[in-house]
Amino acid sequence: MTEQNIATKEKQAVQGQEKTRAGRFFTPEVDIEELSDSLKLRADMPGVKQSDVEVTLNNGVLTIVGTVSTETYKDLKPVYTEYNVGNYFRRFELNEDIDHQRIQAAMKDGVLELTLPKSERARPRQIEVKAG
């Protein structure tokens, strides 16, 4: 078995965003998986509840906003923290190969999973080969 090193990555603060809510905003890490009929996006947003996630699609731009309730952390005085508490914000520009009407989202254990179905014209298809 080969040795694998695990590297930590610092949270990245969102730059250039005009805020309408108080608090810090971070860019969530997102895994993107391409399947034959869709794209799967999995956004890590620890501390965000299902009721505090907002996913919108406007003019081909998919926006994800996850809000973390600060009430849980209000009276804590930690000696050491690995990361700052904050909200999450990320945007994606979608092309015409995604069927915008059939996008689905689900939240479980701090991970938002989005299913972006491909439109019929973008899906691979088998072409019949005929003789002569």
PDB file of C-alpha atoms in Angstrom:
ATOM      1  CA  MET A   1       0.000   0.000   0.000  1.00  0.00           C
ATOM      2  CA  THR A   2       1.369   3.424  -0.913  1.00  0.00           C
ATOM      3  CA  GLU A   3       1.715   6.176   1.638  1.00  0.00           C
ATOM      4  CA  GLN A   4      -0.655   9.119   1.193  1.00  0.00           C
ATOM      5  CA  ASN A   5      -0.280  12.502   2.783  1.00  0.00           C
ATOM      6  CA  ILE A   6      -3.323  14.519   3.720  1.00  0.00           C
ATOM      7  CA  ALA A   7      -2.967  18.238   3.211  1.00  0.00           C
ATOM      8  CA  THR A   8      -5.205  20.780   4.874  1.00  0.00           C
ATOM      9  CA  LYS A   9      -6.509  23.731   2.945  1.00  0.00           C
ATOM     10  CA  GLU A  10      -7.304  27.097   4.460  1.00  0.00           C
ATOM     11  CA  LYS A  11     -10.784  28.520   3.977  1.00  0.00           C
ATOM     12  CA  GLN A  12     -10.910  31.140   1.269  1.00  0.00           C
ATOM     13  CA  ALA A  13     -12.826  34.326   1.990  1.00  0.00           C
ATOM     14  CA  VAL A  14     -15.085  35.527  -0.815  1.00  0.00           C
ATOM     15  CA  GLN A  15     -13.609  38.598  -2.504  1.00  0.00           C
ATOM     16  CA  GLY A  16     -15.513  41.481  -4.075  1.00  0.00           C
ATOM     17  CA  GLN A  17     -18.965  40.594  -2.828  1.00  0.00           C
ATOM     18  CA  GLU A  18     -21.437  43.244  -1.752  1.00  0.00           C
ATOM     19  CA  LYS A  19     -23.116  41.982   1.375  1.00  0.00           C
ATOM     20  CA  THR A  20     -26.668  42.402   2.553  1.00  0.00           C
ATOM     21  CA  ARG A  21     -26.045  40.185   5.604  1.00  0.00           C
ATOM     22  CA  ALA A  22     -23.579  40.677   8.399  1.00  0.00           C
ATOM     23  CA  GLY A  23     -20.769  38.182   8.832  1.00  0.00           C
ATOM     24  CA  ARG A  24     -17.965  36.547   6.924  1.00  0.00           C
ATOM     25  CA  PHE A  25     -18.497  34.620   3.698  1.00  0.00           C
ATOM     26  CA  PHE A  26     -16.272  31.758   2.574  1.00  0.00           C
ATOM     27  CA  THR A  27     -16.054  29.880  -0.721  1.00  0.00           C
ATOM     28  CA  PRO A  28     -17.176  26.286  -0.106  1.00  0.00           C
ATOM     29  CA  GLU A  29     -15.110  23.456  -1.548  1.00  0.00           C
ATOM     30  CA  VAL A  30     -17.074  21.808  -4.372  1.00  0.00           C
ATOM     31  CA  ASP A  31     -16.513  18.411  -5.990  1.00  0.00           C
ATOM     32  CA  ILE A  32     -17.839  18.149  -9.546  1.00  0.00           C
ATOM     33  CA  GLU A  33     -18.539  14.745 -11.070  1.00  0.00           C
ATOM     34  CA  GLU A  34     -19.611  14.306 -14.673  1.00  0.00           C
ATOM     35  CA  LEU A  35     -21.955  11.417 -15.384  1.00  0.00           C
ATOM     36  CA  SER A  36     -23.369  10.410 -18.744  1.00  0.00           C
ATOM     37  CA  ASP A  37     -26.705  12.141 -18.081  1.00  0.00           C
ATOM     38  CA  SER A  38     -25.851  14.844 -15.525  1.00  0.00           C
ATOM     39  CA  LEU A  39     -23.313  16.728 -13.461  1.00  0.00           C
ATOM     40  CA  LYS A  40     -23.171  16.220  -9.683  1.00  0.00           C
ATOM     41  CA  LEU A  41     -21.911  19.063  -7.508  1.00  0.00           C
ATOM     42  CA  ARG A  42     -21.164  18.432  -3.831  1.00  0.00           C
ATOM     43  CA  ALA A  43     -20.513  21.571  -1.785  1.00  0.00           C
ATOM     44  CA  ASP A  44     -19.034  21.243   1.717  1.00  0.00           C
ATOM     45  CA  MET A  45     -20.780  23.699   4.036  1.00  0.00           C
ATOM     46  CA  PRO A  46     -20.304  22.512   7.633  1.00  0.00           C
ATOM     47  CA  GLY A  47     -22.664  24.104  10.145  1.00  0.00           C
ATOM     48  CA  VAL A  48     -25.337  24.942   7.555  1.00  0.00           C
ATOM     49  CA  LYS A  49     -28.818  23.485   8.033  1.00  0.00           C
ATOM     50  CA  GLN A  50     -31.117  22.538   5.160  1.00  0.00           C
ATOM     51  CA  SER A  51     -33.410  25.449   6.032  1.00  0.00           C
ATOM     52  CA  ASP A  52     -30.475  27.888   5.774  1.00  0.00           C
ATOM     53  CA  VAL A  53     -29.420  27.030   2.210  1.00  0.00           C
ATOM     54  CA  GLU A  54     -30.524  29.115  -0.741  1.00  0.00           C
ATOM     55  CA  VAL A  55     -29.946  27.909  -4.301  1.00  0.00           C
ATOM     56  CA  THR A  56     -31.045  30.229  -7.102  1.00  0.00           C
ATOM     57  CA  LEU A  57     -30.750  30.237 -10.879  1.00  0.00           C
ATOM     58  CA  ASN A  58     -30.927  33.570 -12.669  1.00  0.00           C
ATOM     59  CA  ASN A  59     -29.862  34.225 -16.279  1.00  0.00           C
ATOM     60  CA  GLY A  60     -27.800  31.041 -16.387  1.00  0.00           C
ATOM     61  CA  VAL A  61     -25.969  31.768 -13.110  1.00  0.00           C
ATOM     62  CA  LEU A  62     -26.409  29.228 -10.308  1.00  0.00           C
ATOM     63  CA  THR A  63     -25.853  30.823  -6.892  1.00  0.00           C
ATOM     64  CA  ILE A  64     -25.391  28.936  -3.620  1.00  0.00           C
ATOM     65  CA  VAL A  65     -25.679  30.733  -0.271  1.00  0.00           C
ATOM     66  CA  GLY A  66     -25.397  28.871   3.035  1.00  0.00           C
ATOM     67  CA  THR A  67     -25.965  30.723   6.294  1.00  0.00           C
ATOM     68  CA  VAL A  68     -24.492  29.525   9.584  1.00  0.00           C
ATOM     69  CA  SER A  69     -26.363  30.441  12.745  1.00  0.00           C
ATOM     70  CA  THR A  70     -23.979  32.214  15.118  1.00  0.00           C
ATOM     71  CA  GLU A  71     -26.211  31.590  18.153  1.00  0.00           C
ATOM     72  CA  THR A  72     -24.475  28.252  18.768  1.00  0.00           C
ATOM     73  CA  TYR A  73     -21.107  29.995  19.072  1.00  0.00           C
ATOM     74  CA  LYS A  74     -22.303  33.111  20.913  1.00  0.00           C
ATOM     75  CA  ASP A  75     -20.994  32.384  24.423  1.00  0.00           C
ATOM     76  CA  LEU A  76     -17.996  30.240  23.491  1.00  0.00           C
ATOM     77  CA  LYS A  77     -14.480  31.424  24.259  1.00  0.00           C
ATOM     78  CA  PRO A  78     -12.260  28.929  22.439  1.00  0.00           C
ATOM     79  CA  VAL A  79      -8.578  28.660  23.201  1.00  0.00           C
ATOM     80  CA  TYR A  80      -7.872  27.357  19.694  1.00  0.00           C
ATOM     81  CA  THR A  81      -9.953  27.043  16.529  1.00  0.00           C
ATOM     82  CA  GLU A  82      -9.101  25.319  13.264  1.00  0.00           C
ATOM     83  CA  TYR A  83     -11.341  27.542  11.169  1.00  0.00           C
ATOM     84  CA  ASN A  84     -13.470  30.648  11.417  1.00  0.00           C
ATOM     85  CA  VAL A  85     -17.236  30.430  11.542  1.00  0.00           C
ATOM     86  CA  GLY A  86     -18.937  32.050   8.593  1.00  0.00           C
ATOM     87  CA  ASN A  87     -21.422  31.795   5.795  1.00  0.00           C
ATOM     88  CA  TYR A  88     -20.825  30.293   2.355  1.00  0.00           C
ATOM     89  CA  PHE A  89     -21.195  31.764  -1.129  1.00  0.00           C
ATOM     90  CA  ARG A  90     -20.429  30.323  -4.568  1.00  0.00           C
ATOM     91  CA  ARG A  91     -21.555  30.998  -8.150  1.00  0.00           C
ATOM     92  CA  PHE A  92     -21.429  28.926 -11.327  1.00  0.00           C
ATOM     93  CA  GLU A  93     -22.231  29.965 -14.886  1.00  0.00           C
ATOM     94  CA  LEU A  94     -24.225  27.219 -16.600  1.00  0.00           C
ATOM     95  CA  ASN A  95     -24.251  26.692 -20.342  1.00  0.00           C
ATOM     96  CA  GLU A  96     -27.104  25.553 -22.547  1.00  0.00           C
ATOM     97  CA  ASP A  97     -26.079  21.899 -22.140  1.00  0.00           C
ATOM     98  CA  ILE A  98     -27.730  21.866 -18.692  1.00  0.00           C
ATOM     99  CA  ASP A  99     -31.514  21.413 -18.444  1.00  0.00           C
ATOM    100  CA  HIS A 100     -32.267  24.336 -16.122  1.00  0.00           C
ATOM    101  CA  GLN A 101     -35.830  23.162 -15.402  1.00  0.00           C
ATOM    102  CA  ARG A 102     -34.767  19.830 -13.882  1.00  0.00           C
ATOM    103  CA  ILE A 103     -32.021  20.922 -11.454  1.00  0.00           C
ATOM    104  CA  GLN A 104     -32.394  19.295  -8.023  1.00  0.00           C
ATOM    105  CA  ALA A 105     -30.772  20.003  -4.656  1.00  0.00           C
ATOM    106  CA  ALA A 106     -30.492  18.027  -1.404  1.00  0.00           C
ATOM    107  CA  MET A 107     -28.696  18.793   1.861  1.00  0.00           C
ATOM    108  CA  LYS A 108     -27.352  16.178   4.277  1.00  0.00           C
ATOM    109  CA  ASP A 109     -24.724  16.424   7.036  1.00  0.00           C
ATOM    110  CA  GLY A 110     -23.393  19.790   5.862  1.00  0.00           C
ATOM    111  CA  VAL A 111     -23.001  18.698   2.229  1.00  0.00           C
ATOM    112  CA  LEU A 112     -25.195  20.230  -0.469  1.00  0.00           C
ATOM    113  CA  GLU A 113     -25.628  17.919  -3.461  1.00  0.00           C
ATOM    114  CA  LEU A 114     -26.863  19.431  -6.708  1.00  0.00           C
ATOM    115  CA  THR A 115     -27.893  17.359  -9.708  1.00  0.00           C
ATOM    116  CA  LEU A 116     -27.613  19.243 -12.983  1.00  0.00           C
ATOM    117  CA  PRO A 117     -29.217  17.099 -15.700  1.00  0.00           C
ATOM    118  CA  LYS A 118     -27.802  17.407 -19.182  1.00  0.00           C
ATOM    119  CA  SER A 119     -30.189  18.455 -21.937  1.00  0.00           C
ATOM    120  CA  GLU A 120     -31.089  15.814 -24.527  1.00  0.00           C
ATOM    121  CA  ARG A 121     -28.757  17.328 -27.125  1.00  0.00           C
ATOM    122  CA  ALA A 122     -25.787  17.148 -24.723  1.00  0.00           C
ATOM    123  CA  ARG A 123     -26.244  13.491 -23.750  1.00  0.00           C
ATOM    124  CA  PRO A 124     -24.141  10.859 -25.453  1.00  0.00           C
ATOM    125  CA  ARG A 125     -26.070   8.539 -27.712  1.00  0.00           C
ATOM    126  CA  GLN A 126     -25.393   5.349 -29.610  1.00  0.00           C
ATOM    127  CA  ILE A 127     -25.429   5.722 -33.393  1.00  0.00           C
ATOM    128  CA  GLU A 128     -26.500   2.680 -35.353  1.00  0.00           C
ATOM    129  CA  VAL A 129     -24.052   1.567 -38.021  1.00  0.00           C
ATOM    130  CA  LYS A 130     -25.782   0.153 -41.138  1.00  0.00           C
ATOM    131  CA  ALA A 131     -24.307  -2.034 -43.821  1.00  0.00           C
ATOM    132  CA  GLY A 132     -23.228  -0.516 -47.160  1.00  0.00           C
TER     133      GLY A 132
END
